[in-house]
CSV table of C-alpha atoms and ligand atoms in Angstrom, one decimal:
chain,number,residue,atom,x,y,z
A,1,UNK,CA,-2.3,-3.9,27.9
A,2,UNK,CA,-3.1,-2.1,24.8
A,3,UNK,CA,-2.5,0.7,21.7
A,4,UNK,CA,1.7,1.1,23.0
A,5,UNK,CA,1.6,4.9,24.1
A,6,UNK,CA,3.7,6.3,20.9
A,7,UNK,CA,1.3,4.3,18.2
A,8,UNK,CA,1.6,5.8,15.0
A,9,UNK,CA,-2.3,6.7,13.7
A,10,UNK,CA,-2.3,7.7,10.5
A,11,UNK,CA,-3.9,8.3,7.0
A,12,UNK,CA,-3.3,6.8,3.6
A,13,UNK,CA,-3.3,8.7,0.1
A,14,UNK,CA,-1.0,7.8,-2.9
A,15,UNK,CA,-0.2,9.9,-5.8
A,16,UNK,CA,-2.3,9.0,-9.1
A,17,UNK,CA,-5.2,9.2,-6.5
A,18,UNK,CA,-5.8,12.6,-5.7
A,19,UNK,CA,-2.9,14.6,-6.7
A,20,UNK,CA,-4.7,15.8,-10.6
A,21,UNK,CA,-2.8,18.1,-12.0
A,22,UNK,CA,-1.6,15.6,-14.8
A,23,UNK,CA,-0.1,18.2,-16.6
A,24,UNK,CA,1.1,20.1,-15.0
A,25,UNK,CA,4.3,22.2,-14.4
A,26,UNK,CA,6.2,20.3,-15.4
A,27,UNK,CA,5.2,16.8,-14.8
A,28,UNK,CA,5.8,14.0,-17.1
A,29,UNK,CA,3.7,11.0,-18.2
A,30,UNK,CA,3.4,7.7,-16.6
A,31,UNK,CA,1.8,4.3,-16.9
A,32,UNK,CA,-1.5,5.7,-15.1
A,33,UNK,CA,-2.2,8.8,-17.4
A,34,UNK,CA,-2.0,6.4,-20.2
A,35,UNK,CA,-3.9,4.0,-19.4
A,36,UNK,CA,-7.0,6.2,-18.0
A,37,UNK,CA,-7.4,7.0,-22.5
A,38,UNK,CA,-7.6,3.4,-23.8
A,39,UNK,CA,-11.7,3.7,-23.6
A,40,UNK,CA,-13.0,0.4,-21.7
A,41,UNK,CA,-10.3,0.3,-19.2
A,42,UNK,CA,-11.4,2.3,-16.2
A,43,UNK,CA,-15.0,2.3,-14.9
A,44,UNK,CA,-16.9,5.0,-17.1
A,45,UNK,CA,-13.8,6.2,-18.6
A,46,UNK,CA,-12.8,7.3,-15.7
A,47,UNK,CA,-9.0,9.3,-15.1
A,48,UNK,CA,-6.8,10.4,-12.6
A,49,UNK,CA,-6.0,14.2,-14.5
A,50,UNK,CA,-7.7,16.1,-12.2
A,51,UNK,CA,-8.8,13.2,-9.3
A,52,UNK,CA,-8.8,15.1,-5.6
A,53,UNK,CA,-6.9,18.2,-7.2
A,54,UNK,CA,-4.8,17.8,-4.4
A,55,UNK,CA,-1.8,19.1,-6.0
A,56,UNK,CA,-3.6,22.7,-5.4
A,57,UNK,CA,-5.3,22.2,-2.3
A,58,UNK,CA,-2.6,20.4,-0.5
A,59,UNK,CA,-3.1,23.2,2.7
A,60,UNK,CA,-6.3,22.5,2.9
A,61,UNK,CA,-6.4,19.3,3.2
A,62,UNK,CA,-3.4,19.4,5.4
A,63,UNK,CA,-5.9,21.2,7.5
A,64,UNK,CA,-8.5,18.9,7.1
A,65,UNK,CA,-5.8,16.0,8.6
A,66,UNK,CA,-4.7,17.8,11.3
A,67,UNK,CA,-8.2,18.2,12.0
A,68,UNK,CA,-8.2,15.1,12.2
A,69,UNK,CA,-5.4,14.5,14.3
A,70,UNK,CA,-3.0,11.7,13.1
A,71,UNK,CA,-0.5,11.8,13.7
A,72,UNK,CA,1.0,10.6,10.5
A,73,UNK,CA,0.0,10.9,7.1
A,74,UNK,CA,1.4,8.2,4.3
A,75,UNK,CA,1.3,10.0,0.6
A,76,UNK,CA,3.6,9.0,-2.7
A,77,UNK,CA,5.8,10.0,-4.6
A,78,UNK,CA,4.7,10.3,-8.7
A,79,UNK,CA,8.4,9.5,-10.0
A,80,UNK,CA,7.2,11.3,-13.0
A,81,UNK,CA,6.8,14.5,-11.4
A,82,UNK,CA,10.3,14.8,-10.1
A,83,UNK,CA,12.0,12.6,-13.4
A,84,UNK,CA,9.7,13.4,-16.4
A,85,UNK,CA,11.5,11.2,-18.5
A,86,UNK,CA,11.9,8.2,-15.7
A,87,UNK,CA,16.2,9.5,-15.2
A,88,UNK,CA,17.4,12.6,-16.6
A,89,UNK,CA,16.3,15.8,-16.2
A,90,UNK,CA,15.2,17.2,-12.7
A,91,UNK,CA,11.5,18.5,-13.0
A,92,UNK,CA,12.4,21.0,-10.0
A,93,UNK,CA,8.6,21.5,-9.6
A,94,UNK,CA,8.0,18.6,-9.3
A,95,UNK,CA,10.6,18.9,-6.2
A,96,UNK,CA,9.5,22.3,-5.4
A,97,UNK,CA,5.7,20.5,-4.3
A,98,UNK,CA,6.9,17.4,-2.3
A,99,UNK,CA,9.1,19.7,-0.2
A,100,UNK,CA,5.7,22.6,0.7
A,101,UNK,CA,3.6,19.3,1.5
A,102,UNK,CA,6.1,17.7,3.7
A,103,UNK,CA,6.7,21.7,5.5
A,104,UNK,CA,2.7,21.7,5.5
A,105,UNK,CA,2.1,18.5,7.4
A,106,UNK,CA,5.5,20.0,9.8
A,107,UNK,CA,4.1,22.9,10.2
A,108,UNK,CA,0.8,21.1,12.1
A,109,UNK,CA,2.4,18.1,14.4
A,110,UNK,CA,2.0,15.7,11.4
A,111,UNK,CA,4.7,13.4,11.0
A,112,UNK,CA,5.1,12.2,7.3
A,113,UNK,CA,5.7,8.9,5.2
A,114,UNK,CA,6.5,8.8,1.7
A,115,UNK,CA,6.3,5.8,-0.4
A,116,UNK,CA,8.5,6.5,-3.2
A,117,UNK,CA,6.1,4.2,-5.7
A,118,UNK,CA,2.6,3.4,-5.5
A,119,UNK,CA,2.4,2.3,-9.6
A,120,UNK,CA,2.3,5.1,-11.6
A,121,UNK,CA,5.8,4.4,-13.2
A,122,UNK,CA,7.2,6.7,-15.7
A,123,UNK,CA,5.9,6.2,-19.6
A,124,UNK,CA,9.2,6.6,-21.4
A,125,UNK,CA,10.9,3.6,-18.8
A,126,UNK,CA,8.1,1.7,-20.1
A,127,UNK,CA,8.8,2.0,-23.2
A,128,UNK,CA,12.3,0.7,-22.3
A,129,UNK,CA,10.5,-2.5,-21.1
A,130,UNK,CA,10.0,-0.9,-17.5
A,131,UNK,CA,10.6,-3.2,-14.5
A,132,UNK,CA,11.2,-6.8,-17.4
A,133,UNK,CA,14.6,-4.5,-18.3
A,134,UNK,CA,17.2,-4.9,-16.2
A,135,UNK,CA,18.2,-1.9,-15.4
A,136,UNK,CA,14.7,-0.5,-13.7
A,137,UNK,CA,16.9,-1.4,-10.2
A,138,UNK,CA,18.9,1.4,-11.6
A,139,UNK,CA,16.8,3.5,-12.9
A,140,UNK,CA,14.8,3.3,-9.9
A,141,UNK,CA,17.8,3.8,-7.5
A,142,UNK,CA,18.4,7.5,-9.5
A,143,UNK,CA,14.7,8.9,-9.0
A,144,UNK,CA,15.1,7.9,-5.6
A,145,UNK,CA,18.9,9.1,-4.5
A,146,UNK,CA,17.1,13.1,-5.9
A,147,UNK,CA,15.0,12.7,-3.7
A,148,UNK,CA,16.6,11.6,-1.1
A,149,UNK,CA,19.8,13.8,-2.1
A,150,UNK,CA,16.6,16.3,-1.9
A,151,UNK,CA,14.5,15.9,1.7
A,152,UNK,CA,18.0,13.8,3.9
A,153,UNK,CA,16.2,13.7,6.8
A,154,UNK,CA,13.3,16.1,6.1
A,155,UNK,CA,11.2,13.1,5.1
A,156,UNK,CA,11.8,11.1,8.6
A,157,UNK,CA,10.1,7.7,7.1
A,158,UNK,CA,10.2,6.6,4.1
A,159,UNK,CA,8.3,3.0,2.0
A,160,UNK,CA,10.4,1.3,-0.5
A,161,UNK,CA,7.8,-0.1,-2.8
A,162,UNK,CA,3.1,-0.8,-2.1
A,163,UNK,CA,2.1,-4.1,-2.9
A,164,UNK,CA,4.5,-4.9,-5.3
A,165,UNK,CA,1.8,-8.3,-5.4
A,166,UNK,CA,-0.6,-6.0,-7.4
A,167,UNK,CA,1.9,-4.4,-9.6
A,168,UNK,CA,2.3,-7.9,-10.9
A,169,UNK,CA,-0.8,-9.4,-10.0
A,170,UNK,CA,-3.2,-6.4,-11.4
A,171,UNK,CA,0.1,-5.2,-14.2
A,172,UNK,CA,0.5,-8.7,-15.5
A,173,UNK,CA,-1.6,-10.9,-14.6
A,174,UNK,CA,-5.6,-10.2,-14.4
A,175,UNK,CA,-4.7,-7.3,-16.2
A,176,UNK,CA,-7.3,-5.0,-15.4
A,177,UNK,CA,-4.7,-2.5,-13.8
A,178,UNK,CA,-1.6,-0.4,-16.2
A,179,UNK,CA,-0.5,-1.1,-18.0
A,180,UNK,CA,-2.6,-4.2,-18.5
A,181,UNK,CA,-0.2,-6.5,-20.7
A,182,UNK,CA,-0.4,-10.0,-20.7
A,183,UNK,CA,2.6,-12.2,-19.2
A,184,UNK,CA,3.6,-15.2,-18.3
A,185,UNK,CA,7.0,-16.3,-15.4
A,186,UNK,CA,9.5,-16.8,-18.4
A,187,UNK,CA,9.0,-12.8,-17.4
A,188,UNK,CA,7.0,-11.9,-14.1
A,189,UNK,CA,9.5,-14.1,-11.9
A,190,UNK,CA,12.7,-12.2,-13.0
A,191,UNK,CA,10.3,-9.0,-13.2
A,192,UNK,CA,9.4,-9.7,-9.5
A,193,UNK,CA,13.2,-10.4,-8.3
A,194,UNK,CA,14.1,-6.8,-10.7
A,195,UNK,CA,11.3,-5.4,-8.2
A,196,UNK,CA,13.4,-6.5,-5.1
A,197,UNK,CA,16.6,-5.7,-6.8
A,198,UNK,CA,15.4,-2.1,-6.6
A,199,UNK,CA,14.2,-2.3,-3.0
A,200,UNK,CA,17.6,-3.1,-2.0
A,201,UNK,CA,19.3,0.0,-3.8
A,202,UNK,CA,17.0,2.2,-2.3
A,203,UNK,CA,17.5,1.1,1.2
A,204,UNK,CA,20.8,1.5,0.2
A,205,UNK,CA,20.3,4.8,-0.4
A,206,UNK,CA,18.3,6.2,2.1
A,207,UNK,CA,20.8,4.8,4.9
A,208,UNK,CA,23.4,6.7,2.5
A,209,UNK,CA,21.9,10.3,2.5
A,210,UNK,CA,18.9,10.1,5.6
A,211,UNK,CA,20.4,7.9,7.5
A,212,UNK,CA,18.4,8.9,10.6
A,213,UNK,CA,15.3,7.9,8.6
A,214,UNK,CA,13.2,5.1,9.2
A,215,UNK,CA,12.8,2.5,6.0
A,216,UNK,CA,9.7,0.3,5.8
A,217,UNK,CA,7.9,-2.2,2.9
A,218,UNK,CA,4.9,-2.0,2.7
A,219,UNK,CA,3.2,-5.1,0.0
A,220,UNK,CA,-0.3,-6.4,0.7
A,221,UNK,CA,-1.9,-9.7,1.6
A,222,UNK,CA,-4.8,-12.1,2.6
A,223,UNK,CA,-4.1,-13.3,5.2
A,224,UNK,CA,-5.0,-17.2,6.9
A,225,UNK,CA,-7.6,-16.9,9.1
A,226,UNK,CA,-8.0,-19.5,11.8
A,227,UNK,CA,-11.6,-19.7,12.9
A,228,UNK,CA,-11.6,-22.0,15.5
A,229,UNK,CA,-8.0,-21.2,17.2
A,230,UNK,CA,-7.0,-24.8,18.1
A,231,UNK,CA,-3.4,-25.6,17.4
A,232,UNK,CA,-3.5,-27.6,14.4
A,233,UNK,CA,-6.0,-25.6,12.5
A,234,UNK,CA,-3.7,-22.5,13.2
A,235,UNK,CA,-0.1,-24.7,12.1
A,236,UNK,CA,-2.4,-24.9,8.7
A,237,UNK,CA,-2.8,-21.8,8.9
A,238,UNK,CA,0.0,-19.9,8.5
A,239,UNK,CA,1.4,-23.1,6.4
A,240,UNK,CA,-1.4,-21.9,3.9
A,241,UNK,CA,0.2,-18.6,3.9
A,242,UNK,CA,3.4,-18.9,3.7
A,243,UNK,CA,4.1,-22.2,1.6
A,244,UNK,CA,4.1,-21.3,-2.5
A,245,UNK,CA,3.1,-23.9,-4.4
A,246,UNK,CA,1.2,-22.2,-7.3
A,247,UNK,CA,2.7,-21.6,-10.9
A,248,UNK,CA,0.0,-18.6,-10.8
A,249,UNK,CA,-0.7,-17.8,-7.7
A,250,UNK,CA,2.9,-16.5,-6.3
A,251,UNK,CA,2.1,-13.2,-8.0
A,252,UNK,CA,-0.3,-12.6,-4.6
A,253,UNK,CA,2.1,-14.4,-1.8
A,254,UNK,CA,3.7,-12.7,0.8
A,255,UNK,CA,6.7,-15.1,1.4
A,256,UNK,CA,8.0,-14.8,-2.7
A,257,UNK,CA,8.0,-10.4,-1.5
A,258,UNK,CA,8.9,-10.7,1.8
A,259,UNK,CA,11.2,-14.1,2.8
A,260,UNK,CA,14.8,-12.4,0.4
A,261,UNK,CA,13.8,-8.9,1.4
A,262,UNK,CA,14.2,-10.2,5.2
A,263,UNK,CA,15.4,-13.1,5.6
A,264,UNK,CA,17.8,-12.5,2.7
A,265,UNK,CA,16.2,-16.1,1.0
A,266,UNK,CA,13.7,-16.9,-1.6
A,267,UNK,CA,11.3,-19.4,0.5
A,268,UNK,CA,12.4,-22.7,-0.5
A,269,UNK,CA,8.9,-23.8,-1.5
A,270,UNK,CA,8.6,-21.7,-4.0
A,271,UNK,CA,12.3,-21.6,-5.8
A,272,UNK,CA,11.5,-25.8,-7.3
A,273,UNK,CA,8.5,-23.9,-9.3
A,274,UNK,CA,9.6,-20.7,-9.4
A,275,UNK,CA,13.9,-20.9,-9.4
A,276,UNK,CA,14.3,-22.0,-12.7
A,277,UNK,CA,13.0,-18.4,-14.0
A,278,UNK,CA,15.7,-16.5,-11.9
A,279,UNK,CA,18.4,-14.4,-13.4
A,280,UNK,CA,21.4,-16.8,-12.7
A,281,UNK,CA,23.0,-14.4,-10.3
A,282,UNK,CA,20.4,-14.6,-8.2
A,283,UNK,CA,22.1,-15.4,-5.2
A,284,UNK,CA,24.2,-12.7,-5.6
A,285,UNK,CA,20.9,-10.4,-6.2
A,286,UNK,CA,19.8,-11.9,-2.0
A,287,UNK,CA,22.9,-9.9,-0.8
A,288,UNK,CA,21.5,-6.6,-2.1
A,289,UNK,CA,18.0,-7.3,-1.9
A,290,UNK,CA,18.3,-8.4,2.4
A,291,UNK,CA,19.4,-4.6,3.9
A,292,UNK,CA,17.9,-4.3,7.1
A,293,UNK,CA,14.3,-3.0,7.6
A,294,UNK,CA,13.3,-0.9,10.6
A,295,UNK,CA,9.3,-2.0,10.2
A,296,UNK,CA,7.6,-3.7,8.8
A,297,UNK,CA,4.8,-2.2,7.1
A,298,UNK,CA,1.6,-4.4,5.3
A,299,UNK,CA,-1.8,-3.4,3.7
A,300,UNK,CA,-5.0,-6.3,5.1
A,301,UNK,CA,-8.5,-5.7,3.5
A,302,UNK,CA,-9.8,-9.1,3.8
A,303,UNK,CA,-8.3,-12.4,4.8
A,304,UNK,CA,-9.8,-16.0,4.4
A,305,UNK,CA,-11.4,-18.6,6.3
A,306,UNK,CA,-10.2,-22.2,6.7
A,307,UNK,CA,-10.5,-25.5,8.0
A,308,UNK,CA,-7.8,-27.7,8.7
A,309,UNK,CA,-8.3,-31.2,7.1
A,310,UNK,CA,-5.2,-33.3,7.7
A,311,UNK,CA,-3.1,-30.9,8.2
A,312,UNK,CA,-3.9,-29.3,5.6
A,313,UNK,CA,-6.3,-25.7,5.2
A,314,UNK,CA,-8.8,-25.5,3.2
A,315,UNK,CA,-10.0,-23.2,2.1
A,316,UNK,CA,-14.4,-22.7,4.3
A,317,UNK,CA,-16.6,-20.9,1.3
A,318,UNK,CA,-18.6,-18.2,1.2
A,319,UNK,CA,-21.3,-18.1,3.7
A,320,UNK,CA,-24.7,-17.6,1.7
A,321,UNK,CA,-24.8,-13.8,2.5
A,322,UNK,CA,-21.4,-12.8,3.8
A,323,UNK,CA,-21.1,-9.6,4.9
A,324,UNK,CA,-19.0,-7.1,2.3
A,325,UNK,CA,-18.1,-3.9,1.3
A,326,UNK,CA,-19.3,-2.0,-1.2
A,327,UNK,CA,-16.6,-3.1,-3.8
A,328,UNK,CA,-17.6,-6.4,-3.1
A,329,UNK,CA,-14.8,-7.8,-0.5
A,330,UNK,CA,-15.3,-10.1,2.2
A,331,UNK,CA,-15.4,-8.3,5.7
A,332,UNK,CA,-13.4,-10.4,7.5
A,333,UNK,CA,-11.9,-8.3,11.2
A,334,UNK,CA,-10.0,-11.1,12.1
A,335,UNK,CA,-7.6,-10.4,8.7
A,336,UNK,CA,-6.2,-7.8,11.6
A,337,UNK,CA,-4.7,-10.0,14.0
A,338,UNK,CA,-3.8,-12.8,12.3
A,339,UNK,CA,-1.7,-10.5,9.0
A,340,UNK,CA,0.2,-9.1,11.8
A,341,UNK,CA,0.1,-11.7,14.1
A,342,UNK,CA,1.7,-14.2,11.8
A,343,UNK,CA,3.9,-11.5,10.1
A,344,UNK,CA,5.5,-10.5,13.4
A,345,UNK,CA,6.0,-14.3,14.3
A,346,UNK,CA,7.7,-14.7,10.9
A,347,UNK,CA,10.1,-11.5,10.6
A,348,UNK,CA,10.9,-10.0,14.0
A,349,UNK,CA,10.4,-6.9,13.0
A,350,UNK,CA,7.5,-4.2,14.1
A,351,UNK,CA,4.5,-4.2,12.2
A,352,UNK,CA,2.9,-0.8,10.6
A,353,UNK,CA,-0.8,-2.0,9.3
A,354,UNK,CA,0.2,1.0,5.5
A,355,UNK,CA,-3.3,0.5,4.4
A,356,UNK,CA,-6.6,-1.0,5.3
A,357,UNK,CA,-10.7,0.3,5.3
A,358,UNK,CA,-13.8,-0.3,3.4
A,359,UNK,CA,-16.1,1.2,0.2
A,360,UNK,CA,-19.1,2.1,0.9
A,361,UNK,CA,-21.9,3.7,-1.0
A,362,UNK,CA,-21.7,7.2,0.5
A,363,UNK,CA,-23.6,10.7,-0.1
A,364,UNK,CA,-24.5,13.4,1.1
A,365,UNK,CA,-27.4,13.6,3.1
A,366,UNK,CA,-29.9,16.5,3.7
A,367,UNK,CA,-28.4,17.5,6.7
A,368,UNK,CA,-25.7,18.2,4.9
A,369,UNK,CA,-23.8,15.3,6.3
A,370,UNK,CA,-22.3,12.2,5.3
A,371,UNK,CA,-23.3,10.1,8.3
A,372,UNK,CA,-21.2,6.0,7.0
A,373,UNK,CA,-22.0,3.7,10.1
A,374,UNK,CA,-21.2,1.0,8.1
A,375,UNK,CA,-17.3,2.4,7.6
A,376,UNK,CA,-17.4,2.9,11.5
A,377,UNK,CA,-19.2,-0.9,12.5
A,378,UNK,CA,-16.0,-1.9,10.3
A,379,UNK,CA,-12.7,0.0,11.3
A,380,UNK,CA,-13.9,-0.8,14.9
A,381,UNK,CA,-14.3,-4.0,14.5
A,382,UNK,CA,-10.9,-4.5,12.2
A,383,UNK,CA,-9.5,-2.0,14.8
A,384,UNK,CA,-10.4,-4.2,17.6
A,385,UNK,CA,-8.7,-7.9,16.7
A,386,UNK,CA,-5.3,-5.3,15.8
A,387,UNK,CA,-5.8,-4.1,19.6
A,388,UNK,CA,-5.7,-8.3,20.1
A,389,UNK,CA,-2.8,-9.1,18.2
A,390,UNK,CA,-0.6,-6.2,20.3
A,391,UNK,CA,-1.8,-7.8,23.3
A,392,UNK,CA,-0.7,-11.4,22.3
A,393,UNK,CA,3.1,-10.1,22.7
A,394,UNK,CA,2.5,-9.3,18.4
A,395,UNK,CA,4.7,-5.5,18.2
A,396,UNK,CA,2.4,-3.3,16.7
A,397,UNK,CA,3.6,0.1,15.9
A,398,UNK,CA,0.4,1.8,13.6
A,399,UNK,CA,-2.6,1.8,11.8
A,400,UNK,CA,-2.9,4.0,8.6
A,401,UNK,CA,-6.7,3.9,7.4
A,402,UNK,CA,-7.0,4.0,4.0
A,403,UNK,CA,-8.3,6.9,2.6
A,404,UNK,CA,-7.4,10.1,4.4
A,405,UNK,CA,-10.2,11.2,1.7
A,406,UNK,CA,-12.5,9.2,-1.0
A,407,UNK,CA,-9.9,9.2,-4.2
A,408,UNK,CA,-9.4,7.7,-8.1
A,409,UNK,CA,-10.3,3.7,-7.0
A,410,UNK,CA,-8.6,3.3,-10.9
A,411,UNK,CA,-9.5,0.9,-12.2
A,412,UNK,CA,-12.7,1.7,-10.6
A,413,UNK,CA,-12.4,4.9,-11.1
A,414,UNK,CA,-14.6,7.1,-8.9
A,415,UNK,CA,-17.3,4.3,-8.2
A,416,UNK,CA,-16.0,3.4,-5.3
A,417,UNK,CA,-14.9,5.3,-1.7
A,418,UNK,CA,-13.5,5.0,0.5
A,419,UNK,CA,-12.5,8.4,2.1
A,420,UNK,CA,-12.9,9.3,5.7
A,421,UNK,CA,-13.8,12.2,4.1
A,422,UNK,CA,-15.9,13.2,1.4
A,423,UNK,CA,-15.2,14.3,-2.0
A,424,UNK,CA,-17.6,16.0,-4.4
A,425,UNK,CA,-15.7,15.8,-7.5
A,426,UNK,CA,-17.1,18.3,-9.6
A,427,UNK,CA,-17.4,21.0,-7.4
A,428,UNK,CA,-13.9,19.5,-5.1
A,429,UNK,CA,-15.9,20.0,-2.1
A,430,UNK,CA,-14.4,18.6,1.4
A,431,UNK,CA,-16.7,17.2,3.8
A,432,UNK,CA,-15.7,15.4,6.7
A,433,UNK,CA,-17.8,12.0,7.0
A,434,UNK,CA,-19.0,10.9,10.3
A,435,UNK,CA,-16.5,7.9,10.8
A,436,UNK,CA,-13.6,10.6,10.0
A,437,UNK,CA,-15.1,12.5,14.0
A,438,UNK,CA,-15.3,8.4,15.3
A,439,UNK,CA,-11.7,8.2,13.8
A,440,UNK,CA,-10.7,10.7,15.6
A,441,UNK,CA,-11.9,10.4,19.1
A,442,UNK,CA,-9.9,6.2,18.8
A,443,UNK,CA,-6.4,8.3,18.0
A,444,UNK,CA,-7.7,10.5,20.9
A,445,UNK,CA,-7.6,7.8,23.8
A,446,UNK,CA,-5.1,5.9,21.7
A,447,UNK,CA,-8.0,3.0,20.8
A,448,UNK,CA,-8.9,3.1,24.9
A,449,UNK,CA,-12.4,3.6,23.7
A,450,UNK,CA,-13.4,0.6,21.0
B,501,LIG,C1,-5.1,-1.1,-2.6
B,501,LIG,C2,-4.0,0.4,-2.7
B,501,LIG,C3,-4.8,1.4,-2.6
B,501,LIG,C4,-5.9,1.4,-2.9
B,501,LIG,C5,-6.9,0.3,-1.5
B,501,LIG,C6,-8.1,0.5,-2.5
B,501,LIG,O1,-4.4,-2.1,-2.6
B,501,LIG,O2,-3.0,0.0,-2.8
B,501,LIG,O3,-4.5,2.3,-3.8
B,501,LIG,O4,-6.0,1.2,-4.2
B,501,LIG,O5,-6.4,-0.7,-2.0
């Protein structure tokens, strides 16, 4: 047994992180355009103004995707490029850019997976309170309708939201991402509810205008890893992973963001502490939120090791000198076993890993190549665990490596390099890294060489 025959091997990016062209062709401003202008917010004062200049170089980038051999490409659509004010007037140039990209992908045999929201929220709508405004699901619905009416099934796969936990957690709790406003549960819980409603409305619209398209969602989590695999430990890990019992850390919970969508209800334990912040009619909204979807996407980079103590999973401290990536995230390959396994058990939907990867301190060597053995080793270890999850019965439908190319890593600017392709930001020269050729071989052999 191995990966399915039609396994979706892909790579992912996001609009603000690669496109650049921030002030071109009628694009409106978004909260990342604004946030990058605030001194001290982004490392080295970097911005996404130019990024990888993908807006102008998409043909070269698609040619590289073809060389890589990916079957699918996950990109995101910039809301303010389509609707500069977030609602109202449509920017035809914005639609044209994505149409050209989609056509180029198809001409090269690559299947588009379009994420409708990957964090670049229109500034004009932020002025009205953003996701806190109870009209915000309608604003999102208008944008989604504009996109889907235009593309219909030409985009065969839509992903509604990328990592809503990070939208709220990093944007409004930790405040290291745009808009960087500290809020508490009075506002955070209704905001999360509005995002879930917006997801439900988007799914309905996609079903109406693109009935053949597949629909997914791309939340994120750090799976809980029971290292000894014994039954009690596994059960304790499962409980911890899906438990919602902390008035601050609920924002990172996979079940708060997943259960309403797939199971049509908020997790009981979470309701005990957070129910009082939900709008009065929230149960009615759950019908809207609980639209059938076709696959459960999940972004997984790292997990947490635990031990079982009296039925409870307790975090194990990181060992001295534990392996970690350049950005500092622990290397925990089993996260790609336990995460998909637990999620598949709970939601019973095909699982697609919509992001996984690492940052390294990559550089162009004297020989003109980019040698990144750490990335190859990381991906190899994680993919072996994913393969094991599939062998043990989880329905794993695809895997998107983050990222196709080095790009603007939010608050860390250009300091961290996540790509299979090295980008020289001075010249915009692209250099495929060693991992690019390695991943290409994995795809060719459908993971048999892992
Ligand atoms: C995820 C984001 C993605 C990228 C990776 C490294 O949280 O979805 O845009 O920044 O982390």
